[in-house]
PDB file of C-alpha atoms and ligand atoms in Angstrom:
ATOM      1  CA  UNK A   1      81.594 121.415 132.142  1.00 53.00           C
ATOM      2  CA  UNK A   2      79.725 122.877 135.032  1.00 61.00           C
ATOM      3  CA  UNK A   3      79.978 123.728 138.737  1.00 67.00           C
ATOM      4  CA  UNK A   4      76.639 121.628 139.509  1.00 69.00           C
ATOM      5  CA  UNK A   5      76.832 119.200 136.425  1.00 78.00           C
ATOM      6  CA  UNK A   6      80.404 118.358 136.802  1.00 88.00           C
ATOM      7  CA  UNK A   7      82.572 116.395 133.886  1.00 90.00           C
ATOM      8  CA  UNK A   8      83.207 112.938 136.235  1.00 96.00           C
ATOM      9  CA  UNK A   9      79.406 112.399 136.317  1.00 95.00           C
ATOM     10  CA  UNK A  10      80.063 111.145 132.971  1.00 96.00           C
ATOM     11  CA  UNK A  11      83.203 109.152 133.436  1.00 97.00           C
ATOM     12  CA  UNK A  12      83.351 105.261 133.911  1.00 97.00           C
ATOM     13  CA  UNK A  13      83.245 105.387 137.903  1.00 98.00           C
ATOM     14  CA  UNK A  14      81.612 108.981 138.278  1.00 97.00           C
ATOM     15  CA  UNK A  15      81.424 108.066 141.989  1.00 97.00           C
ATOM     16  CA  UNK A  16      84.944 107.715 142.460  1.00 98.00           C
ATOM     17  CA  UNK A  17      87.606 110.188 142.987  1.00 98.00           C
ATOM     18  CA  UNK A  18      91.616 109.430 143.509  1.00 98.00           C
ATOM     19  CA  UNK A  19      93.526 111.782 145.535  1.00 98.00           C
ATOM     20  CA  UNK A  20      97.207 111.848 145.456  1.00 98.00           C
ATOM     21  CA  UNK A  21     100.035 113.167 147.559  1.00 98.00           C
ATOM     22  CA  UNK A  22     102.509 114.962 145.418  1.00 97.00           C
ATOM     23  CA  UNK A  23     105.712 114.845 146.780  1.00 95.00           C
ATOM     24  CA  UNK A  24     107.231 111.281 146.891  1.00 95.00           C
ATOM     25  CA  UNK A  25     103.552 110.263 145.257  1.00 98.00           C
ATOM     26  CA  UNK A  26     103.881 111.902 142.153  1.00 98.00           C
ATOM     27  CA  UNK A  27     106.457 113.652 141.888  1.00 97.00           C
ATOM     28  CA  UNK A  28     110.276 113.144 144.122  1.00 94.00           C
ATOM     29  CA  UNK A  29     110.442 114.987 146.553  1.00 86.00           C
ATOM     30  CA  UNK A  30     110.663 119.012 145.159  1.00 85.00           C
ATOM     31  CA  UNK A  31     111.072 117.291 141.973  1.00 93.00           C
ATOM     32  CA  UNK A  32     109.246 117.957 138.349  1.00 97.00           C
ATOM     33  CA  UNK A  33     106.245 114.991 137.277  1.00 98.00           C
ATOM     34  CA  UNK A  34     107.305 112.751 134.646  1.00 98.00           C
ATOM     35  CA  UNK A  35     105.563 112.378 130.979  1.00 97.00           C
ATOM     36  CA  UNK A  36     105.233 109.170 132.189  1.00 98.00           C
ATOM     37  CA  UNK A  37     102.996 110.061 134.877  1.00 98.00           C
ATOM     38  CA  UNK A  38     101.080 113.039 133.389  1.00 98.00           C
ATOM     39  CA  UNK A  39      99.792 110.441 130.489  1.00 98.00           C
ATOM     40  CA  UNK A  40      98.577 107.985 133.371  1.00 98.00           C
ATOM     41  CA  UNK A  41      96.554 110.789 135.020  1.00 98.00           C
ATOM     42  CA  UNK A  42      95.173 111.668 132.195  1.00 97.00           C
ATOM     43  CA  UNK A  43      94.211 107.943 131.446  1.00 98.00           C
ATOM     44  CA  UNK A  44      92.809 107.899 135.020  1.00 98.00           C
ATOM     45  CA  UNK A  45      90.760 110.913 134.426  1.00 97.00           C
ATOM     46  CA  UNK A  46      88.791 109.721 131.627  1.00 97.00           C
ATOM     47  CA  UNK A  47      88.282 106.833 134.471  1.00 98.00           C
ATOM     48  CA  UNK A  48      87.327 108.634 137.703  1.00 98.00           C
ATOM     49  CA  UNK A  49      87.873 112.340 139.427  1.00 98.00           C
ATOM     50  CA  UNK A  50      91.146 112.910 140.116  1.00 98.00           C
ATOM     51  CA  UNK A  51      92.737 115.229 142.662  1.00 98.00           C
ATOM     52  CA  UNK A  52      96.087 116.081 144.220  1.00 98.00           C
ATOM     53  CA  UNK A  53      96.499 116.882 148.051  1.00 98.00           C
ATOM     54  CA  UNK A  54      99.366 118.182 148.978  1.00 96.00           C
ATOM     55  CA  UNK A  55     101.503 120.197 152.003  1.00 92.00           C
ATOM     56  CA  UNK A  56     103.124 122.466 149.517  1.00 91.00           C
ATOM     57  CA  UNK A  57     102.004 125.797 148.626  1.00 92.00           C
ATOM     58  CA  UNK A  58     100.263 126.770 144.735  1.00 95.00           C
ATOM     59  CA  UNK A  59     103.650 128.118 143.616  1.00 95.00           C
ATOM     60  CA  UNK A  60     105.626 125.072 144.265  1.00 94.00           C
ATOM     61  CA  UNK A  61     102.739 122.930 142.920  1.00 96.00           C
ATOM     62  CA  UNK A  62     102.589 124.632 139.338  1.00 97.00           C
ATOM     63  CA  UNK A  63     106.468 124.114 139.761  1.00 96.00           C
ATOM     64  CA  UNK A  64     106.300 120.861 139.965  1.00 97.00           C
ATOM     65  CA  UNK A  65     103.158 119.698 138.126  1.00 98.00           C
ATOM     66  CA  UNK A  66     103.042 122.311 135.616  1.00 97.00           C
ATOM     67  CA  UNK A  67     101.594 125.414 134.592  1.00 97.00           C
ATOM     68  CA  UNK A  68      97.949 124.231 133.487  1.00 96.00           C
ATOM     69  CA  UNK A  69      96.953 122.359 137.146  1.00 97.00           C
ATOM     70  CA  UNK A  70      93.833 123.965 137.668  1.00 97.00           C
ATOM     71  CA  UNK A  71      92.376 122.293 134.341  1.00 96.00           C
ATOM     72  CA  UNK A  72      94.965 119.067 134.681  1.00 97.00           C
ATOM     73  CA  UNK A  73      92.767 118.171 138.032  1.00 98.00           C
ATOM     74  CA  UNK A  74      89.400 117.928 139.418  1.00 98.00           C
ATOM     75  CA  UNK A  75      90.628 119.017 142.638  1.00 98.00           C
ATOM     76  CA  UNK A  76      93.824 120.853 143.778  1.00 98.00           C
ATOM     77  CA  UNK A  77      94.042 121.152 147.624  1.00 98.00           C
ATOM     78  CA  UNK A  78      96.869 122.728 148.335  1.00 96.00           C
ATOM     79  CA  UNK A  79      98.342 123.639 151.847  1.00 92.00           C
ATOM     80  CA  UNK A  80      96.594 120.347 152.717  1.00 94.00           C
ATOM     81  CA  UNK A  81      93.455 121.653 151.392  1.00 95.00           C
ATOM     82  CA  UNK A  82      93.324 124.722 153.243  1.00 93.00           C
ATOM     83  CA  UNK A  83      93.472 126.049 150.101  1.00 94.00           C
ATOM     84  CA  UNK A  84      91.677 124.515 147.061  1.00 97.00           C
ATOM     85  CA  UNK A  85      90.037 124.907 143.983  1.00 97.00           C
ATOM     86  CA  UNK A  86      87.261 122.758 142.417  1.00 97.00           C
ATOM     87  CA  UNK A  87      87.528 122.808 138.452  1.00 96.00           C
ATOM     88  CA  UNK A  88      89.765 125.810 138.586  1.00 96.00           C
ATOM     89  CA  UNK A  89      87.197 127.570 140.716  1.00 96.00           C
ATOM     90  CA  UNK A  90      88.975 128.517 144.110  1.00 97.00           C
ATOM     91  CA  UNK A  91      86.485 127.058 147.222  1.00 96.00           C
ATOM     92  CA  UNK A  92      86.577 128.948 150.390  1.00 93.00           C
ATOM     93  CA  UNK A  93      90.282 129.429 152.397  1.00 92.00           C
ATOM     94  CA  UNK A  94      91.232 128.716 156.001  1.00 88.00           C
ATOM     95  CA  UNK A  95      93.416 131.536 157.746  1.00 93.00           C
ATOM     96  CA  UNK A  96      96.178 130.573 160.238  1.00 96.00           C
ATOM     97  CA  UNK A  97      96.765 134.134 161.591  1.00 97.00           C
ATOM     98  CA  UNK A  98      93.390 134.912 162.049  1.00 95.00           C
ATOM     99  CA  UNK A  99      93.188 131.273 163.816  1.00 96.00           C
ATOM    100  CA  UNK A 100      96.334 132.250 165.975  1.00 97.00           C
ATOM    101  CA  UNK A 101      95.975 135.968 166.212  1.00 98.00           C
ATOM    102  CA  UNK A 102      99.028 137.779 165.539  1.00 98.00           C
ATOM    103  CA  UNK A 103     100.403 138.271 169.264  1.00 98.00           C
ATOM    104  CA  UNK A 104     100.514 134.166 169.761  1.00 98.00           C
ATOM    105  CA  UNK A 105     102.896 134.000 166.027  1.00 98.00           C
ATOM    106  CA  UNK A 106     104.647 136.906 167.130  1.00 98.00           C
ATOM    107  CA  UNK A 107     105.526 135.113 170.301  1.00 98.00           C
ATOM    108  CA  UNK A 108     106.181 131.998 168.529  1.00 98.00           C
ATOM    109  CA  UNK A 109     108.375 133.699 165.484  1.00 98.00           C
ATOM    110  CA  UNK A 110     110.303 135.207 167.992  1.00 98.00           C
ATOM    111  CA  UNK A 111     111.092 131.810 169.677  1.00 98.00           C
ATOM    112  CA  UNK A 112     111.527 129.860 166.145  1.00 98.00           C
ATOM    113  CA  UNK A 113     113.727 132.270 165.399  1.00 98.00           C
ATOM    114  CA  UNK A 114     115.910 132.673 168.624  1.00 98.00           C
ATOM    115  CA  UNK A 115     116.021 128.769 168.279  1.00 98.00           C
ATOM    116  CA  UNK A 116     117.565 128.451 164.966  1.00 98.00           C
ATOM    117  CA  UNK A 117     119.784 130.841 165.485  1.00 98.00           C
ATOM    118  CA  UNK A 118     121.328 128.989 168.562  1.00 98.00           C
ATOM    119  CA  UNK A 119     121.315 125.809 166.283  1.00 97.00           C
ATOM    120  CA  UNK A 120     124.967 124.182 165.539  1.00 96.00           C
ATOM    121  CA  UNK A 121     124.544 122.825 162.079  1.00 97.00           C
ATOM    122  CA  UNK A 122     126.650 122.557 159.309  1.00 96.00           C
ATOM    123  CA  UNK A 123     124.819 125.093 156.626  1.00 96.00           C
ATOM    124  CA  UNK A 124     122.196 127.671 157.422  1.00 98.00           C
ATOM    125  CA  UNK A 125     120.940 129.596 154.371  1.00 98.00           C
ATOM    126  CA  UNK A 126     117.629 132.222 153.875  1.00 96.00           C
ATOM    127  CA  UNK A 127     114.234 131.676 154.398  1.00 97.00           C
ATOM    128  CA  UNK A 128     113.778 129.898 157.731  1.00 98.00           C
ATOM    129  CA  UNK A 129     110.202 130.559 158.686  1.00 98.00           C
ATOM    130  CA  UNK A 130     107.942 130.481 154.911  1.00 97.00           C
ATOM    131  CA  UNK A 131     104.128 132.092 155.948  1.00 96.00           C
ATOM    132  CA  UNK A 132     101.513 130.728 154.163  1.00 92.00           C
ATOM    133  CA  UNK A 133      97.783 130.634 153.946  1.00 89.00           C
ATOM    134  CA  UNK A 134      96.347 127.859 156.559  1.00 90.00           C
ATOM    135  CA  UNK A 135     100.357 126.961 157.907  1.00 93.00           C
ATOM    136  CA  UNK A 136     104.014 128.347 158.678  1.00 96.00           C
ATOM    137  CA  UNK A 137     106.634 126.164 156.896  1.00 97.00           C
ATOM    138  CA  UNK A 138     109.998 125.888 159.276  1.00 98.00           C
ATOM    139  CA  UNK A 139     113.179 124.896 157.845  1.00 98.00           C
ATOM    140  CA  UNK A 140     116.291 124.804 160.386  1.00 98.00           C
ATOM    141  CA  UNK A 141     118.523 125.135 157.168  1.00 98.00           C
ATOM    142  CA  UNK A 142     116.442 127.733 155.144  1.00 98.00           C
ATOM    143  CA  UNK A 143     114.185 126.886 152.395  1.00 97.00           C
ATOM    144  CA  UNK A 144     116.423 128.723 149.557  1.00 96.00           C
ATOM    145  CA  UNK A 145     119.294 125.851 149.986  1.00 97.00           C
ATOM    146  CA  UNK A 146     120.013 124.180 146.807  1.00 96.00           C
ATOM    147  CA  UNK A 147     119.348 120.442 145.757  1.00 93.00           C
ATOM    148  CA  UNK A 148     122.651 119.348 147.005  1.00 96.00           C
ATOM    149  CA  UNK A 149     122.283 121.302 150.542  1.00 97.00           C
ATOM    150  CA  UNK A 150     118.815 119.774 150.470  1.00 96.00           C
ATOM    151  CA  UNK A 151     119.623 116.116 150.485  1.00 95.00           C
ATOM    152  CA  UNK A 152     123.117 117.047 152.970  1.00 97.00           C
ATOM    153  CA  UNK A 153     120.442 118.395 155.002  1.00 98.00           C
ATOM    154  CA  UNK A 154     117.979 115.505 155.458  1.00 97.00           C
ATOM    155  CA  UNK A 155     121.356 112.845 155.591  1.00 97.00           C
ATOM    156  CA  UNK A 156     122.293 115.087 158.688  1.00 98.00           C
ATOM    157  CA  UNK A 157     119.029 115.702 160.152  1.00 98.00           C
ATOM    158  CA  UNK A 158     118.342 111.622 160.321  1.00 97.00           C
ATOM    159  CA  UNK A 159     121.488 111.522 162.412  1.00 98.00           C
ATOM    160  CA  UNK A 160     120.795 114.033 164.361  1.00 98.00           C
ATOM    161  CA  UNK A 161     117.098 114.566 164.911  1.00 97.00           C
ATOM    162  CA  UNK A 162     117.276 118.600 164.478  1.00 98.00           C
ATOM    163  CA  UNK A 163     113.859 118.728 163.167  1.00 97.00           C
ATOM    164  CA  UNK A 164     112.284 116.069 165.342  1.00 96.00           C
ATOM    165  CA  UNK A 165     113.981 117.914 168.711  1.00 98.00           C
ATOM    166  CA  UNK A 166     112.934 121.354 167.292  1.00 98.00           C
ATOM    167  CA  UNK A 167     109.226 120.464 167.281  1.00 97.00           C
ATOM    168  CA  UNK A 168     109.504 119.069 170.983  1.00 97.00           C
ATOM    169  CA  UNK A 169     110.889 122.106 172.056  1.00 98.00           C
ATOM    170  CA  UNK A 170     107.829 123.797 170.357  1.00 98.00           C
ATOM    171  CA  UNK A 171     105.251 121.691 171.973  1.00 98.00           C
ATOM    172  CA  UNK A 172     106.753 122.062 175.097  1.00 98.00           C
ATOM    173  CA  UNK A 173     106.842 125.885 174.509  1.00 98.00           C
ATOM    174  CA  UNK A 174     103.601 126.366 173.167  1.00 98.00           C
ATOM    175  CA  UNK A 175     101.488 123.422 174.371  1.00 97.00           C
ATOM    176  CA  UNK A 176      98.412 125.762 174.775  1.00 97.00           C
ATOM    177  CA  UNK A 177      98.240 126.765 171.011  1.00 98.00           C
ATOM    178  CA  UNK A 178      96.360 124.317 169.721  1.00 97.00           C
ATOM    179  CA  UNK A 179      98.555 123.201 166.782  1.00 97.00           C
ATOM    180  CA  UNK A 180      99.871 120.278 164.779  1.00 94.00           C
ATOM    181  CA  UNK A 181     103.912 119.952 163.574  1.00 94.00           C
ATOM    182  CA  UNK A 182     104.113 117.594 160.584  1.00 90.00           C
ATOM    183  CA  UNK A 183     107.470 116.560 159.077  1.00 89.00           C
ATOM    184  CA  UNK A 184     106.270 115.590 155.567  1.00 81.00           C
ATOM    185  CA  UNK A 185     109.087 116.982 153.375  1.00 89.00           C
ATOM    186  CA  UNK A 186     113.224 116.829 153.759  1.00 92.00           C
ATOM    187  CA  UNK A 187     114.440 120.332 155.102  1.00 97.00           C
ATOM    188  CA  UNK A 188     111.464 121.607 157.000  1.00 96.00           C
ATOM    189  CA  UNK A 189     108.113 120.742 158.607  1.00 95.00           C
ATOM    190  CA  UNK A 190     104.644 122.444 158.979  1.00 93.00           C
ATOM    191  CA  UNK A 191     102.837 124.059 161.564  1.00 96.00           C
ATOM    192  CA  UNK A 192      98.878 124.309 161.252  1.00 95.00           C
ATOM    193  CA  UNK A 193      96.069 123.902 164.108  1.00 96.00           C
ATOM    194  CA  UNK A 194      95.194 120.404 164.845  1.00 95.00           C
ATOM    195  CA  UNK A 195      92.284 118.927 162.141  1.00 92.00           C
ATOM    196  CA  UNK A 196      93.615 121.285 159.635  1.00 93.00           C
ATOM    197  CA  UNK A 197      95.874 117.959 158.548  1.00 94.00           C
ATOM    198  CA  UNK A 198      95.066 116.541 155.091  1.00 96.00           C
ATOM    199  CA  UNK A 199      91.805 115.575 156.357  1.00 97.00           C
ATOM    200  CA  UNK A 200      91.002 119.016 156.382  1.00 96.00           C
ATOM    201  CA  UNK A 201      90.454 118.755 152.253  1.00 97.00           C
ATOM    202  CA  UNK A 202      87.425 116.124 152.630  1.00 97.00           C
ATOM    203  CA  UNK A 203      85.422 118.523 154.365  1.00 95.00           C
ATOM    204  CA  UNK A 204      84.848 120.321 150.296  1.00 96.00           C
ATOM    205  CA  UNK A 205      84.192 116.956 148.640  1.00 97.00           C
ATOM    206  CA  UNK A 206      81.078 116.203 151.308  1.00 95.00           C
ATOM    207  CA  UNK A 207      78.782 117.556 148.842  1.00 94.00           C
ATOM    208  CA  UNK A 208      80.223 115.693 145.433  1.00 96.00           C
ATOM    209  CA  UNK A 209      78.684 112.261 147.026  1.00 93.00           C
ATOM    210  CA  UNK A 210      81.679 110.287 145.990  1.00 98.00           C
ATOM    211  CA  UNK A 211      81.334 106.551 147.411  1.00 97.00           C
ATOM    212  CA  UNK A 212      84.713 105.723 146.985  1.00 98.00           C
ATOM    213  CA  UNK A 213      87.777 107.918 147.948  1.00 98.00           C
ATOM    214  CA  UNK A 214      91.322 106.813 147.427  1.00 98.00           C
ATOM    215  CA  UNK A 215      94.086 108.566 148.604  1.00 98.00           C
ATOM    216  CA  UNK A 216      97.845 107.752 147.871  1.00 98.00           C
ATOM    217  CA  UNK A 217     100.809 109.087 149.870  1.00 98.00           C
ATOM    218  CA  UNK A 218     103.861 108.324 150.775  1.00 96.00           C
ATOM    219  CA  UNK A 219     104.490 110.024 154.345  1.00 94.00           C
ATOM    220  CA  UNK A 220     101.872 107.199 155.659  1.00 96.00           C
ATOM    221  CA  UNK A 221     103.440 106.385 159.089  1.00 93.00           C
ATOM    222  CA  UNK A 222     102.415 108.014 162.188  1.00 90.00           C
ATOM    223  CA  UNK A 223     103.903 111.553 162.650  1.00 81.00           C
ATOM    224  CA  UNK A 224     104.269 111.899 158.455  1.00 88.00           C
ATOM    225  CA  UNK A 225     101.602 114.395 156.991  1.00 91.00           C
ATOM    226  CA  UNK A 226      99.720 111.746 155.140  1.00 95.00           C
ATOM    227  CA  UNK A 227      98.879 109.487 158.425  1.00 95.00           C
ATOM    228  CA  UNK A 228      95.384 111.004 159.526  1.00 95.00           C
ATOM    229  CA  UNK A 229      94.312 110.611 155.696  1.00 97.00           C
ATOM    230  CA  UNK A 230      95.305 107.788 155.295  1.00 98.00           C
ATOM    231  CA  UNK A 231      93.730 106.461 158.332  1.00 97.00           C
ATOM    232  CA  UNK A 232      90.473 107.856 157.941  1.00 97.00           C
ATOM    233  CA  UNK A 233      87.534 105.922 157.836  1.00 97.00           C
ATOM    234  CA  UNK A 234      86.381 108.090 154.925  1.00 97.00           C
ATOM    235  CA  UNK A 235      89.144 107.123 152.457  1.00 98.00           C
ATOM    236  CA  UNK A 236      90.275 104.024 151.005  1.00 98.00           C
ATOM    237  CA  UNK A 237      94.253 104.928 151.870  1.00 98.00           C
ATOM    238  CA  UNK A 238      97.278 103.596 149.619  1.00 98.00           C
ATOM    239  CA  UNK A 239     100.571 103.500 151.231  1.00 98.00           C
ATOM    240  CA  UNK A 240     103.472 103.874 147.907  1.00 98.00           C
ATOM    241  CA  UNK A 241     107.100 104.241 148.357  1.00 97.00           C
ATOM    242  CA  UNK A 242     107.634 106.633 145.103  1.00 97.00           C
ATOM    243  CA  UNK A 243     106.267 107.944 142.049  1.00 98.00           C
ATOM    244  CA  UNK A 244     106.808 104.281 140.156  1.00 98.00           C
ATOM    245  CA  UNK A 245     104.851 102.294 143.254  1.00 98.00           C
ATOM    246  CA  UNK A 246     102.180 104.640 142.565  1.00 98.00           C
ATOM    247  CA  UNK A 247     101.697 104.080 138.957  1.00 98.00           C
ATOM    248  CA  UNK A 248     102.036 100.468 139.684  1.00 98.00           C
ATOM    249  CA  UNK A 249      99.462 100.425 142.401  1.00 98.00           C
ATOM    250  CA  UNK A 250      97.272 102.173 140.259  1.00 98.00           C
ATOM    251  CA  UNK A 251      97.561 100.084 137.235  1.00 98.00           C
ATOM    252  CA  UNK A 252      96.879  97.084 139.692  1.00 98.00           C
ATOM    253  CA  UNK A 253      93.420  99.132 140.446  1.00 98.00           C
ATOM    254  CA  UNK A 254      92.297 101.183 137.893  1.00 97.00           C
ATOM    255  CA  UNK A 255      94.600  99.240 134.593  1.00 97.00           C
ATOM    256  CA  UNK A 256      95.669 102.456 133.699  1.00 95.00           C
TER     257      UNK A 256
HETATM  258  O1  M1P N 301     104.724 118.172 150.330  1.00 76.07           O
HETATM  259  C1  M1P N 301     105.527 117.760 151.372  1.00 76.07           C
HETATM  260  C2  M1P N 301     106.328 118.930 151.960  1.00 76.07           C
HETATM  261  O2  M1P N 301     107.112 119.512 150.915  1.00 76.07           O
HETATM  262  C3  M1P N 301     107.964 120.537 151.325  1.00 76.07           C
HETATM  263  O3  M1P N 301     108.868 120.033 152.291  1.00 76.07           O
HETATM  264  P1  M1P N 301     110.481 120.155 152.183  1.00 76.07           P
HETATM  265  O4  M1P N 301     110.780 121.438 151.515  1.00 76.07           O
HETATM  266  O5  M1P N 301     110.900 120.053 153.612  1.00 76.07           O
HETATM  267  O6  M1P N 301     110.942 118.960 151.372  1.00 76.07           O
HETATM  268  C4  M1P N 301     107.181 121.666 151.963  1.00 76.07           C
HETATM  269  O7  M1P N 301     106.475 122.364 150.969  1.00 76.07           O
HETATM  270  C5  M1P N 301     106.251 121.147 153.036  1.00 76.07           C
HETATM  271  O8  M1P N 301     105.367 122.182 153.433  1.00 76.07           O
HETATM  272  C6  M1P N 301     105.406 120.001 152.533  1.00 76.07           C
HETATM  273  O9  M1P N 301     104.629 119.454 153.580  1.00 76.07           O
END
């Protein structure tokens, strides 16, 4: 297989490429993909392209995917595509320091920072501010909580709206920065400049000339970090409600 005479040319629809979501799509949420699953990907693959698109980071992908991703998939956009790699090959990388300059995060560190640390809520662990590529992850409780903090965590935060009234207070703080918050996980949400959203990731398939793109997510309703996918006129969006909906929806489509 080749960078300009790739292996979907030969498939059944070599014109069409699936995209999927991973957490809550393929996987639950920070959870490990099922045999299940892998074997209908694989089924789908001798079928179309196939991709995943997701918020996460690489680390937690190969996590929860598994080790051999970059061959597993066409496309891996991770960071919503900010970072990707097109048949293992990585494609060019957006920066979100060098698009905020360091004395705007400072700023904005400083007040993330000084705002958790005023926050009344039951359990507060390590790692509240996760820097990544194209993105800062935020998580009021700390990313290193375990499983069971995890779910207490999102049970809590429904009630209470700690995450949602945490990204007003950012808007309102830093209304002149140019940048998206997108809640599209349990503990945490993400920080990126607006358009660097999962749309971001169709800007490297422009060249491939698919004619149909399907994407499935979960996180489809307005203010979740699949919405402006899903709504684009570009993609043929699939709105699932876990990992089984999405192997039913695409036996419905594809018969895998
Ligand atoms: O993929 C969805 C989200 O998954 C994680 O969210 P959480 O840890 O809050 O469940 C994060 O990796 C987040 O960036 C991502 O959008």
């Amino acid at each position: 297989m080749s960078a300009s005479n790739p292996s979907w040319l030969s498939r059944q629809l070599p014109k069409t490429i699936c995209l999927f979501d991973v957490d809550g799509t393929l996987t639950p949420s920070r959870g490990i993909i099922t045999p299940e699953m892998k074997n209908v990907l694989s089924r789908l693959r001798k079928i179309c392209a196939v991709g995943f698109l997701g918020g996460s980071n690489l680390p937690k992908q190969i996590e929860q995917l598994g080790p051999n991703i970059l061959q597993e998939f066409d496309f891996c956009f991770t960071e919503n595509g900010l970072k990707s790699f097109r048949l293992g090959e990585p494609l060019p990388e957006a920066s979100f320091i060098k698009f905020l300059g360091e004395e705007k995060y400072r700023k904005m560190a400083n007040f993330i920072l000084h705002y958790i640390a005023d926050l009344d809520i039951p359990i507060k662990r390590g790692t509240f501010i996760e820097f990544r590529n194209g993105m800062i992850n935020v998580s009021p409780i700390g990313r290193n909580c375990t499983q069971t903090e995890r779910k207490e965590f999102e049970r809590y935060d429904h009630e209470h709206n700690i995450r949602k009234d945490f990204i007003s207070a950012l808007q309102k703080e830093f209304g002149d920065y140019g940048l998206k918050y997108s809640i599209g996980g349990e503990i945490s949400f993400d920080v990126f400049p607006v358009g660097w959203d999962k749309t971001y990731a169709l800007r490297h398939l422009k060249d491939e000339n698919f004619s149909e793109i399907h994407f499935f997510g979960d996180k489809t309703e307005e203010g979740g970090n699949d919405y402006e996918i899903y709504n684009s006129k570009e993609v043929i969006g699939h709105s699932v409600k876990n990992p089984a909906d999405t192997i039913a929806v695409l036996n419905k489509l594809f018969g895998v």
